[in-house]
Amino acid sequence: MTSQPDPAQPDLSQPETAQPDPSDSETVSPPMRRPLSFVRRSNRLKPSYQRTWDAALGNELLDIPHGQRDTSVAEGFRIDWAAEFGRTAPIIVEIGSGSGEAVAHAAAENPDTDFLAIEVYKPGAAQLVSRIRREGLSNVRVAVANAPEVLDQLFAPGQLAEVWIFFPDPWHKRKHNKRRLVDEDFIARLARVLPPGGVWRLATDWSGYAEQMRALIGASPQFKNPHAGERAGADSPLTEVRLHDLDAISMGRQPAPLPLEEALDDDGGWAPRFPGRTQTDFETKALAVGRRIFDLTYIREP
């Protein structure tokens, strides 16, 4: 779910490899009720990562039995999280962890909190597991599975303290928007696993997805935006993107900027950067080509 772009490519909204691996069972499975929010890349691991994977499976790397697809969770499978971590502590889930820069940093900074990183791409998960073992982080587990199924099957209502989704695949072409992870159905799933006062943090470098997330989650009576009305008008990053068409420029396209009266984002609601979100390589590359970062924070309503 987290895109890791080739530095030579200006389009940071695209997955690292657009073509699926034909040997991957994910690409030939029967269709689901809604499109998956990801297209699997090659899952082949280089030998060093394969050794790490084998050593970590059943330990830092959760051994989750599959359903029909190799990222689905077998019906009836459950995890006792207190037994898994050896304690009862707040749990934060990061969806789309990539190689794990953000979640590993957060786990090291917050040893009294437990973290679950959900990532569908085995090479990224293997990198994260390697990092966890290298840094001796006992408070992180990694799940290679489809995030909605993990939320539905592995967590009880109100069990999570926070959920993080940083830089999900934007599926920026209109015909692909239906693949975006954050939709009405997913919002309901998040609402179930967060208690009143639970926190949902999001970040994206794609303005269209940022607007969609703000509109959909903002319309849900189950969440409130503690920064409603903030960073609006001339202070809004969305206004800046529209005025200069920064998305087009960052992708090497001819910009079509909007006039000021059309560009102004009167709604705002963008959160300040979450201090616990470390700047990853992906974000650094996005900023280097002129993209803007949109942070959103929502609190679960009683």
PDB file of C-alpha atoms in Angstrom:
ATOM      1  CA  MET A   1       0.000   0.000   0.000  1.00  0.00           C
ATOM      2  CA  THR A   2       2.848   2.362   0.582  1.00  0.00           C
ATOM      3  CA  SER A   3       4.417   3.319  -2.723  1.00  0.00           C
ATOM      4  CA  GLN A   4       8.196   3.245  -2.874  1.00  0.00           C
ATOM      5  CA  PRO A   5       9.061   5.061  -6.103  1.00  0.00           C
ATOM      6  CA  ASP A   6      12.075   4.701  -8.308  1.00  0.00           C
ATOM      7  CA  PRO A   7      14.134   7.891  -7.778  1.00  0.00           C
ATOM      8  CA  ALA A   8      14.502   8.183 -11.534  1.00  0.00           C
ATOM      9  CA  GLN A   9      10.731   8.425 -12.000  1.00  0.00           C
ATOM     10  CA  PRO A  10       8.994  11.747 -11.295  1.00  0.00           C
ATOM     11  CA  ASP A  11       5.544  10.194 -10.749  1.00  0.00           C
ATOM     12  CA  LEU A  12       5.583   9.420  -7.046  1.00  0.00           C
ATOM     13  CA  SER A  13       1.948   8.377  -7.069  1.00  0.00           C
ATOM     14  CA  GLN A  14       2.641   5.133  -8.912  1.00  0.00           C
ATOM     15  CA  PRO A  15       3.497   1.816  -7.263  1.00  0.00           C
ATOM     16  CA  GLU A  16       7.137   0.777  -7.573  1.00  0.00           C
ATOM     17  CA  THR A  17       6.271  -1.800 -10.234  1.00  0.00           C
ATOM     18  CA  ALA A  18       3.051  -1.359 -12.140  1.00  0.00           C
ATOM     19  CA  GLN A  19       2.990  -4.869 -13.623  1.00  0.00           C
ATOM     20  CA  PRO A  20       1.905  -7.709 -11.296  1.00  0.00           C
ATOM     21  CA  ASP A  21       3.965 -10.837 -10.981  1.00  0.00           C
ATOM     22  CA  PRO A  22       2.190 -13.480 -13.117  1.00  0.00           C
ATOM     23  CA  SER A  23       3.310 -16.202 -10.715  1.00  0.00           C
ATOM     24  CA  ASP A  24       1.623 -14.487  -7.780  1.00  0.00           C
ATOM     25  CA  SER A  25      -1.622 -16.134  -6.752  1.00  0.00           C
ATOM     26  CA  GLU A  26      -2.970 -12.731  -5.709  1.00  0.00           C
ATOM     27  CA  THR A  27      -3.381 -11.741  -9.335  1.00  0.00           C
ATOM     28  CA  VAL A  28      -5.390 -14.779 -10.402  1.00  0.00           C
ATOM     29  CA  SER A  29      -7.715 -15.185  -7.441  1.00  0.00           C
ATOM     30  CA  PRO A  30     -11.495 -14.890  -7.800  1.00  0.00           C
ATOM     31  CA  PRO A  31     -12.829 -11.325  -7.585  1.00  0.00           C
ATOM     32  CA  MET A  32     -13.879  -9.947  -4.196  1.00  0.00           C
ATOM     33  CA  ARG A  33     -16.930  -7.826  -3.468  1.00  0.00           C
ATOM     34  CA  ARG A  34     -14.769  -4.708  -3.750  1.00  0.00           C
ATOM     35  CA  PRO A  35     -11.465  -4.223  -5.574  1.00  0.00           C
ATOM     36  CA  LEU A  36      -8.304  -4.733  -3.554  1.00  0.00           C
ATOM     37  CA  SER A  37      -6.435  -1.540  -2.718  1.00  0.00           C
ATOM     38  CA  PHE A  38      -3.182  -3.006  -4.021  1.00  0.00           C
ATOM     39  CA  VAL A  39      -1.660  -4.897  -6.939  1.00  0.00           C
ATOM     40  CA  ARG A  40       0.976  -7.326  -5.817  1.00  0.00           C
ATOM     41  CA  ARG A  41       4.519  -6.867  -6.994  1.00  0.00           C
ATOM     42  CA  SER A  42       6.991  -9.704  -7.164  1.00  0.00           C
ATOM     43  CA  ASN A  43       7.266 -11.457  -3.808  1.00  0.00           C
ATOM     44  CA  ARG A  44      10.642 -13.018  -4.486  1.00  0.00           C
ATOM     45  CA  LEU A  45      13.101 -12.484  -1.655  1.00  0.00           C
ATOM     46  CA  LYS A  46      16.845 -12.275  -1.986  1.00  0.00           C
ATOM     47  CA  PRO A  47      18.631 -14.998   0.010  1.00  0.00           C
ATOM     48  CA  SER A  48      19.515 -12.826   3.017  1.00  0.00           C
ATOM     49  CA  TYR A  49      15.918 -11.662   3.407  1.00  0.00           C
ATOM     50  CA  GLN A  50      14.633 -15.201   2.934  1.00  0.00           C
ATOM     51  CA  ARG A  51      16.809 -16.354   5.828  1.00  0.00           C
ATOM     52  CA  THR A  52      15.491 -13.518   7.989  1.00  0.00           C
ATOM     53  CA  TRP A  53      11.937 -14.335   6.949  1.00  0.00           C
ATOM     54  CA  ASP A  54      12.326 -17.990   7.874  1.00  0.00           C
ATOM     55  CA  ALA A  55      13.867 -17.149  11.251  1.00  0.00           C
ATOM     56  CA  ALA A  56      11.215 -14.553  12.096  1.00  0.00           C
ATOM     57  CA  LEU A  57       8.128 -16.500  10.982  1.00  0.00           C
ATOM     58  CA  GLY A  58       6.040 -17.249  14.043  1.00  0.00           C
ATOM     59  CA  ASN A  59       7.975 -14.679  16.077  1.00  0.00           C
ATOM     60  CA  GLU A  60       8.237 -11.060  14.891  1.00  0.00           C
ATOM     61  CA  LEU A  61       6.509 -12.128  11.663  1.00  0.00           C
ATOM     62  CA  LEU A  62       3.026 -13.434  12.386  1.00  0.00           C
ATOM     63  CA  ASP A  63       2.252 -16.834  10.929  1.00  0.00           C
ATOM     64  CA  ILE A  64      -1.248 -16.110   9.619  1.00  0.00           C
ATOM     65  CA  PRO A  65      -3.081 -18.957   7.856  1.00  0.00           C
ATOM     66  CA  HIS A  66      -4.473 -17.925   4.476  1.00  0.00           C
ATOM     67  CA  GLY A  67      -7.933 -18.055   3.066  1.00  0.00           C
ATOM     68  CA  GLN A  68      -8.508 -18.136  -0.701  1.00  0.00           C
ATOM     69  CA  ARG A  69      -5.728 -15.629  -1.374  1.00  0.00           C
ATOM     70  CA  ASP A  70      -2.250 -15.486   0.061  1.00  0.00           C
ATOM     71  CA  THR A  71      -3.036 -12.181   1.772  1.00  0.00           C
ATOM     72  CA  SER A  72      -6.428 -13.197   3.139  1.00  0.00           C
ATOM     73  CA  VAL A  73      -6.932 -14.307   6.733  1.00  0.00           C
ATOM     74  CA  ALA A  74      -8.382 -17.767   7.248  1.00  0.00           C
ATOM     75  CA  GLU A  75     -11.876 -17.652   8.667  1.00  0.00           C
ATOM     76  CA  GLY A  76     -11.909 -18.277  12.385  1.00  0.00           C
ATOM     77  CA  PHE A  77      -8.245 -17.401  12.967  1.00  0.00           C
ATOM     78  CA  ARG A  78      -7.694 -15.222  16.051  1.00  0.00           C
ATOM     79  CA  ILE A  79      -4.744 -13.788  17.969  1.00  0.00           C
ATOM     80  CA  ASP A  80      -4.511 -13.233  21.715  1.00  0.00           C
ATOM     81  CA  TRP A  81      -2.528  -9.993  21.636  1.00  0.00           C
ATOM     82  CA  ALA A  82      -1.682  -9.967  25.341  1.00  0.00           C
ATOM     83  CA  ALA A  83      -0.149 -13.420  24.923  1.00  0.00           C
ATOM     84  CA  GLU A  84       1.537 -12.422  21.673  1.00  0.00           C
ATOM     85  CA  PHE A  85       3.330  -9.434  23.210  1.00  0.00           C
ATOM     86  CA  GLY A  86       3.595 -10.898  26.710  1.00  0.00           C
ATOM     87  CA  ARG A  87       1.778  -7.964  28.268  1.00  0.00           C
ATOM     88  CA  THR A  88      -1.278  -5.727  28.043  1.00  0.00           C
ATOM     89  CA  ALA A  89      -0.360  -2.397  26.472  1.00  0.00           C
ATOM     90  CA  PRO A  90      -1.889   0.108  24.037  1.00  0.00           C
ATOM     91  CA  ILE A  91      -1.762  -1.195  20.453  1.00  0.00           C
ATOM     92  CA  ILE A  92      -1.123   0.983  17.409  1.00  0.00           C
ATOM     93  CA  VAL A  93      -1.618  -0.427  13.921  1.00  0.00           C
ATOM     94  CA  GLU A  94       0.168   1.010  10.896  1.00  0.00           C
ATOM     95  CA  ILE A  95      -1.371  -0.014   7.573  1.00  0.00           C
ATOM     96  CA  GLY A  96       0.980  -0.058   4.606  1.00  0.00           C
ATOM     97  CA  SER A  97       4.261   0.028   6.511  1.00  0.00           C
ATOM     98  CA  GLY A  98       6.518  -0.506   3.497  1.00  0.00           C
ATOM     99  CA  SER A  99      10.037  -1.218   4.718  1.00  0.00           C
ATOM    100  CA  GLY A 100       9.022  -0.018   8.176  1.00  0.00           C
ATOM    101  CA  GLU A 101      10.888   3.239   8.706  1.00  0.00           C
ATOM    102  CA  ALA A 102       7.955   4.923  10.437  1.00  0.00           C
ATOM    103  CA  VAL A 103       6.780   2.060  12.625  1.00  0.00           C
ATOM    104  CA  ALA A 104      10.298   0.987  13.684  1.00  0.00           C
ATOM    105  CA  HIS A 105      11.137   4.558  14.700  1.00  0.00           C
ATOM    106  CA  ALA A 106       7.877   4.873  16.635  1.00  0.00           C
ATOM    107  CA  ALA A 107       8.388   1.533  18.390  1.00  0.00           C
ATOM    108  CA  ALA A 108      11.884   2.508  19.481  1.00  0.00           C
ATOM    109  CA  GLU A 109      10.591   5.837  20.826  1.00  0.00           C
ATOM    110  CA  ASN A 110       7.589   4.262  22.593  1.00  0.00           C
ATOM    111  CA  PRO A 111       8.675   1.038  24.302  1.00  0.00           C
ATOM    112  CA  ASP A 112       5.503   0.970  26.427  1.00  0.00           C
ATOM    113  CA  THR A 113       3.297   0.709  23.328  1.00  0.00           C
ATOM    114  CA  ASP A 114       2.857  -2.321  21.077  1.00  0.00           C
ATOM    115  CA  PHE A 115       2.738  -1.979  17.288  1.00  0.00           C
ATOM    116  CA  LEU A 116       1.378  -4.071  14.465  1.00  0.00           C
ATOM    117  CA  ALA A 117       2.696  -3.299  10.964  1.00  0.00           C
ATOM    118  CA  ILE A 118       0.467  -4.506   8.127  1.00  0.00           C
ATOM    119  CA  GLU A 119       2.173  -4.824   4.742  1.00  0.00           C
ATOM    120  CA  VAL A 120       1.155  -6.928   1.739  1.00  0.00           C
ATOM    121  CA  TYR A 121       4.541  -6.880  -0.062  1.00  0.00           C
ATOM    122  CA  LYS A 122       6.914  -9.548   1.197  1.00  0.00           C
ATOM    123  CA  PRO A 123      10.170  -7.722   0.306  1.00  0.00           C
ATOM    124  CA  GLY A 124       9.062  -4.684   2.331  1.00  0.00           C
ATOM    125  CA  ALA A 125       7.930  -6.854   5.216  1.00  0.00           C
ATOM    126  CA  ALA A 126      11.244  -8.738   5.123  1.00  0.00           C
ATOM    127  CA  GLN A 127      13.147  -5.451   5.338  1.00  0.00           C
ATOM    128  CA  LEU A 128      11.041  -4.431   8.320  1.00  0.00           C
ATOM    129  CA  VAL A 129      11.547  -7.759  10.078  1.00  0.00           C
ATOM    130  CA  SER A 130      15.286  -7.446   9.504  1.00  0.00           C
ATOM    131  CA  ARG A 131      15.206  -3.964  11.029  1.00  0.00           C
ATOM    132  CA  ILE A 132      13.170  -5.161  14.028  1.00  0.00           C
ATOM    133  CA  ARG A 133      15.621  -7.959  14.754  1.00  0.00           C
ATOM    134  CA  ARG A 134      18.667  -5.767  14.190  1.00  0.00           C
ATOM    135  CA  GLU A 135      17.376  -3.059  16.546  1.00  0.00           C
ATOM    136  CA  GLY A 136      16.036  -5.498  19.130  1.00  0.00           C
ATOM    137  CA  LEU A 137      12.475  -4.160  19.018  1.00  0.00           C
ATOM    138  CA  SER A 138      10.292  -6.540  21.011  1.00  0.00           C
ATOM    139  CA  ASN A 139       7.143  -4.413  20.689  1.00  0.00           C
ATOM    140  CA  VAL A 140       6.536  -4.799  16.921  1.00  0.00           C
ATOM    141  CA  ARG A 141       4.837  -7.567  14.982  1.00  0.00           C
ATOM    142  CA  VAL A 142       4.415  -7.745  11.216  1.00  0.00           C
ATOM    143  CA  ALA A 143       1.370  -9.096   9.390  1.00  0.00           C
ATOM    144  CA  VAL A 144       1.538  -9.830   5.664  1.00  0.00           C
ATOM    145  CA  ALA A 145      -2.188  -9.717   5.022  1.00  0.00           C
ATOM    146  CA  ASN A 146      -5.015  -7.619   3.622  1.00  0.00           C
ATOM    147  CA  ALA A 147      -5.631  -4.839   6.160  1.00  0.00           C
ATOM    148  CA  PRO A 148      -9.469  -4.888   6.180  1.00  0.00           C
ATOM    149  CA  GLU A 149      -9.448  -8.597   6.983  1.00  0.00           C
ATOM    150  CA  VAL A 150      -6.891  -8.101   9.747  1.00  0.00           C
ATOM    151  CA  LEU A 151      -9.044  -5.406  11.337  1.00  0.00           C
ATOM    152  CA  ASP A 152     -12.218  -7.482  11.008  1.00  0.00           C
ATOM    153  CA  GLN A 153     -10.873 -10.791  12.297  1.00  0.00           C
ATOM    154  CA  LEU A 154      -7.946 -10.113  14.599  1.00  0.00           C
ATOM    155  CA  PHE A 155      -9.218  -7.236  16.741  1.00  0.00           C
ATOM    156  CA  ALA A 156     -12.168  -6.865  19.067  1.00  0.00           C
ATOM    157  CA  PRO A 157     -14.277  -3.697  19.080  1.00  0.00           C
ATOM    158  CA  GLY A 158     -12.385  -0.777  20.585  1.00  0.00           C
ATOM    159  CA  GLN A 159      -9.154  -2.751  20.977  1.00  0.00           C
ATOM    160  CA  LEU A 160      -6.782  -0.324  19.227  1.00  0.00           C
ATOM    161  CA  ALA A 161      -5.417   2.938  20.581  1.00  0.00           C
ATOM    162  CA  GLU A 162      -4.533   4.365  17.172  1.00  0.00           C
ATOM    163  CA  VAL A 163      -4.450   3.483  13.477  1.00  0.00           C
ATOM    164  CA  TRP A 164      -1.929   5.066  11.091  1.00  0.00           C
ATOM    165  CA  ILE A 165      -2.143   5.164   7.310  1.00  0.00           C
ATOM    166  CA  PHE A 166       0.767   7.098   5.849  1.00  0.00           C
ATOM    167  CA  PHE A 167       1.071   7.527   2.059  1.00  0.00           C
ATOM    168  CA  PRO A 168      -1.360   4.861   0.848  1.00  0.00           C
ATOM    169  CA  ASP A 169      -1.400   4.140  -2.873  1.00  0.00           C
ATOM    170  CA  PRO A 170      -3.417   7.078  -4.304  1.00  0.00           C
ATOM    171  CA  TRP A 171      -4.729   5.259  -7.390  1.00  0.00           C
ATOM    172  CA  HIS A 172      -4.836   8.723  -8.933  1.00  0.00           C
ATOM    173  CA  LYS A 173      -6.419   7.836 -12.282  1.00  0.00           C
ATOM    174  CA  ARG A 174     -10.172   8.366 -12.070  1.00  0.00           C
ATOM    175  CA  LYS A 175     -10.955   4.851 -13.320  1.00  0.00           C
ATOM    176  CA  HIS A 176      -8.824   3.432 -10.490  1.00  0.00           C
ATOM    177  CA  ASN A 177     -10.214   5.605  -7.658  1.00  0.00           C
ATOM    178  CA  LYS A 178     -12.438   2.701  -6.595  1.00  0.00           C
ATOM    179  CA  ARG A 179      -9.290   0.874  -5.450  1.00  0.00           C
ATOM    180  CA  ARG A 180      -8.432   3.470  -2.836  1.00  0.00           C
ATOM    181  CA  LEU A 181      -8.268   1.999   0.636  1.00  0.00           C
ATOM    182  CA  VAL A 182     -10.173   4.767   2.411  1.00  0.00           C
ATOM    183  CA  ASP A 183     -13.865   4.575   1.523  1.00  0.00           C
ATOM    184  CA  GLU A 184     -17.148   4.453   3.469  1.00  0.00           C
ATOM    185  CA  ASP A 185     -16.817   0.726   4.154  1.00  0.00           C
ATOM    186  CA  PHE A 186     -13.275   1.089   5.468  1.00  0.00           C
ATOM    187  CA  ILE A 187     -14.269   4.015   7.688  1.00  0.00           C
ATOM    188  CA  ALA A 188     -16.831   1.762   9.370  1.00  0.00           C
ATOM    189  CA  ARG A 189     -14.152  -0.876   9.928  1.00  0.00           C
ATOM    190  CA  LEU A 190     -11.888   1.681  11.594  1.00  0.00           C
ATOM    191  CA  ALA A 191     -14.706   2.948  13.760  1.00  0.00           C
ATOM    192  CA  ARG A 192     -15.279  -0.574  15.094  1.00  0.00           C
ATOM    193  CA  VAL A 193     -11.722  -1.193  16.298  1.00  0.00           C
ATOM    194  CA  LEU A 194     -11.140   2.259  17.840  1.00  0.00           C
ATOM    195  CA  PRO A 195     -12.645   3.168  21.226  1.00  0.00           C
ATOM    196  CA  PRO A 196     -14.159   6.589  21.927  1.00  0.00           C
ATOM    197  CA  GLY A 197     -11.184   8.942  21.899  1.00  0.00           C
ATOM    198  CA  GLY A 198      -9.133   6.594  19.704  1.00  0.00           C
ATOM    199  CA  VAL A 199      -7.003   8.308  17.070  1.00  0.00           C
ATOM    200  CA  TRP A 200      -6.803   7.817  13.303  1.00  0.00           C
ATOM    201  CA  ARG A 201      -3.814   9.488  11.637  1.00  0.00           C
ATOM    202  CA  LEU A 202      -3.373   9.783   7.873  1.00  0.00           C
ATOM    203  CA  ALA A 203      -0.886  11.403   5.518  1.00  0.00           C
ATOM    204  CA  THR A 204      -0.682  11.602   1.726  1.00  0.00           C
ATOM    205  CA  ASP A 205       1.267  13.523  -0.884  1.00  0.00           C
ATOM    206  CA  TRP A 206      -1.596  13.349  -3.401  1.00  0.00           C
ATOM    207  CA  SER A 207      -4.032  16.274  -3.145  1.00  0.00           C
ATOM    208  CA  GLY A 208      -6.981  14.470  -4.758  1.00  0.00           C
ATOM    209  CA  TYR A 209      -6.798  11.633  -2.252  1.00  0.00           C
ATOM    210  CA  ALA A 210      -6.376  14.129   0.588  1.00  0.00           C
ATOM    211  CA  GLU A 211      -9.601  15.874  -0.451  1.00  0.00           C
ATOM    212  CA  GLN A 212     -11.429  12.557  -0.717  1.00  0.00           C
ATOM    213  CA  MET A 213     -10.306  11.390   2.716  1.00  0.00           C
ATOM    214  CA  ARG A 214     -11.217  14.733   4.278  1.00  0.00           C
ATOM    215  CA  ALA A 215     -14.683  14.640   2.706  1.00  0.00           C
ATOM    216  CA  LEU A 216     -15.505  10.999   3.461  1.00  0.00           C
ATOM    217  CA  ILE A 217     -14.212  10.838   7.030  1.00  0.00           C
ATOM    218  CA  GLY A 218     -15.521  14.329   7.744  1.00  0.00           C
ATOM    219  CA  ALA A 219     -19.005  13.178   6.751  1.00  0.00           C
ATOM    220  CA  SER A 220     -18.912  10.250   9.182  1.00  0.00           C
ATOM    221  CA  PRO A 221     -20.690  10.859  12.501  1.00  0.00           C
ATOM    222  CA  GLN A 222     -18.270   8.361  14.042  1.00  0.00           C
ATOM    223  CA  PHE A 223     -15.257  10.678  13.760  1.00  0.00           C
ATOM    224  CA  LYS A 224     -14.469  14.302  14.477  1.00  0.00           C
ATOM    225  CA  ASN A 225     -11.617  16.426  13.152  1.00  0.00           C
ATOM    226  CA  PRO A 226      -9.877  18.222  16.051  1.00  0.00           C
ATOM    227  CA  HIS A 227      -8.322  20.610  13.530  1.00  0.00           C
ATOM    228  CA  ALA A 228     -11.532  21.539  11.704  1.00  0.00           C
ATOM    229  CA  GLY A 229     -11.190  24.933  10.044  1.00  0.00           C
ATOM    230  CA  GLU A 230      -7.438  25.151  10.633  1.00  0.00           C
ATOM    231  CA  ARG A 231      -4.902  25.772   7.835  1.00  0.00           C
ATOM    232  CA  ALA A 232      -7.559  27.076   5.459  1.00  0.00           C
ATOM    233  CA  GLY A 233      -7.468  29.703   2.729  1.00  0.00           C
ATOM    234  CA  ALA A 234      -4.001  31.004   1.935  1.00  0.00           C
ATOM    235  CA  ASP A 235      -2.521  28.817   4.706  1.00  0.00           C
ATOM    236  CA  SER A 236      -3.827  25.593   3.185  1.00  0.00           C
ATOM    237  CA  PRO A 237      -1.419  23.278   1.365  1.00  0.00           C
ATOM    238  CA  LEU A 238      -4.310  22.464  -0.965  1.00  0.00           C
ATOM    239  CA  THR A 239      -4.559  26.107  -2.003  1.00  0.00           C
ATOM    240  CA  GLU A 240      -0.853  26.090  -2.844  1.00  0.00           C
ATOM    241  CA  VAL A 241      -1.149  22.901  -4.886  1.00  0.00           C
ATOM    242  CA  ARG A 242      -4.110  24.258  -6.847  1.00  0.00           C
ATOM    243  CA  LEU A 243      -2.549  27.680  -7.457  1.00  0.00           C
ATOM    244  CA  HIS A 244       0.559  26.199  -9.036  1.00  0.00           C
ATOM    245  CA  ASP A 245      -0.700  22.725 -10.034  1.00  0.00           C
ATOM    246  CA  LEU A 246       2.163  21.210  -8.103  1.00  0.00           C
ATOM    247  CA  ASP A 247       0.917  17.660  -8.632  1.00  0.00           C
ATOM    248  CA  ALA A 248       1.294  18.036 -12.404  1.00  0.00           C
ATOM    249  CA  ILE A 249       4.720  19.651 -12.097  1.00  0.00           C
ATOM    250  CA  SER A 250       5.995  16.875  -9.819  1.00  0.00           C
ATOM    251  CA  MET A 251       4.893  14.313 -12.390  1.00  0.00           C
ATOM    252  CA  GLY A 252       6.575  16.096 -15.284  1.00  0.00           C
ATOM    253  CA  ARG A 253       3.322  17.265 -16.864  1.00  0.00           C
ATOM    254  CA  GLN A 254       2.328  20.688 -18.137  1.00  0.00           C
ATOM    255  CA  PRO A 255       0.683  22.517 -15.202  1.00  0.00           C
ATOM    256  CA  ALA A 256      -2.793  24.033 -15.410  1.00  0.00           C
ATOM    257  CA  PRO A 257      -2.961  26.283 -12.332  1.00  0.00           C
ATOM    258  CA  LEU A 258      -6.298  27.593 -11.074  1.00  0.00           C
ATOM    259  CA  PRO A 259      -7.058  31.277 -10.481  1.00  0.00           C
ATOM    260  CA  LEU A 260      -6.986  32.354  -6.847  1.00  0.00           C
ATOM    261  CA  GLU A 261     -10.756  32.443  -6.382  1.00  0.00           C
ATOM    262  CA  GLU A 262     -11.030  28.819  -7.540  1.00  0.00           C
ATOM    263  CA  ALA A 263      -7.855  27.630  -5.824  1.00  0.00           C
ATOM    264  CA  LEU A 264      -8.722  28.788  -2.314  1.00  0.00           C
ATOM    265  CA  ASP A 265      -9.416  25.925   0.078  1.00  0.00           C
ATOM    266  CA  ASP A 266     -11.918  27.482   2.463  1.00  0.00           C
ATOM    267  CA  ASP A 267     -12.456  24.279   4.461  1.00  0.00           C
ATOM    268  CA  GLY A 268      -8.964  23.499   5.741  1.00  0.00           C
ATOM    269  CA  GLY A 269      -8.930  20.953   8.519  1.00  0.00           C
ATOM    270  CA  TRP A 270      -5.382  19.779   7.813  1.00  0.00           C
ATOM    271  CA  ALA A 271      -3.525  18.592  10.885  1.00  0.00           C
ATOM    272  CA  PRO A 272      -0.037  19.753  11.818  1.00  0.00           C
ATOM    273  CA  ARG A 273       2.622  17.160  11.193  1.00  0.00           C
ATOM    274  CA  PHE A 274       2.376  14.413  13.785  1.00  0.00           C
ATOM    275  CA  PRO A 275       5.680  14.577  15.748  1.00  0.00           C
ATOM    276  CA  GLY A 276       5.786  10.791  15.967  1.00  0.00           C
ATOM    277  CA  ARG A 277       5.770  10.403  12.169  1.00  0.00           C
ATOM    278  CA  THR A 278       9.399  10.273  11.142  1.00  0.00           C
ATOM    279  CA  GLN A 279      10.278  11.474   7.639  1.00  0.00           C
ATOM    280  CA  THR A 280      10.790   8.414   5.466  1.00  0.00           C
ATOM    281  CA  ASP A 281      12.752   8.046   2.236  1.00  0.00           C
ATOM    282  CA  PHE A 282       9.485   8.110   0.315  1.00  0.00           C
ATOM    283  CA  GLU A 283       8.437  11.438   1.822  1.00  0.00           C
ATOM    284  CA  THR A 284      11.888  12.915   1.229  1.00  0.00           C
ATOM    285  CA  LYS A 285      11.671  12.047  -2.467  1.00  0.00           C
ATOM    286  CA  ALA A 286       8.152  13.452  -2.694  1.00  0.00           C
ATOM    287  CA  LEU A 287       9.250  16.757  -1.193  1.00  0.00           C
ATOM    288  CA  ALA A 288      12.300  16.877  -3.460  1.00  0.00           C
ATOM    289  CA  VAL A 289      10.107  16.978  -6.581  1.00  0.00           C
ATOM    290  CA  GLY A 290       7.783  19.624  -5.171  1.00  0.00           C
ATOM    291  CA  ARG A 291       4.869  17.639  -3.765  1.00  0.00           C
ATOM    292  CA  ARG A 292       3.042  18.819  -0.648  1.00  0.00           C
ATOM    293  CA  ILE A 293       2.169  16.650   2.328  1.00  0.00           C
ATOM    294  CA  PHE A 294      -1.355  16.541   3.734  1.00  0.00           C
ATOM    295  CA  ASP A 295      -1.799  15.312   7.305  1.00  0.00           C
ATOM    296  CA  LEU A 296      -5.214  14.472   8.741  1.00  0.00           C
ATOM    297  CA  THR A 297      -6.191  13.441  12.258  1.00  0.00           C
ATOM    298  CA  TYR A 298      -9.552  12.123  13.410  1.00  0.00           C
ATOM    299  CA  ILE A 299     -10.863  11.187  16.849  1.00  0.00           C
ATOM    300  CA  ARG A 300     -13.381   8.400  17.372  1.00  0.00           C
ATOM    301  CA  GLU A 301     -16.611   9.844  18.702  1.00  0.00           C
ATOM    302  CA  PRO A 302     -18.441   8.207  21.661  1.00  0.00           C
TER     303      PRO A 302
END
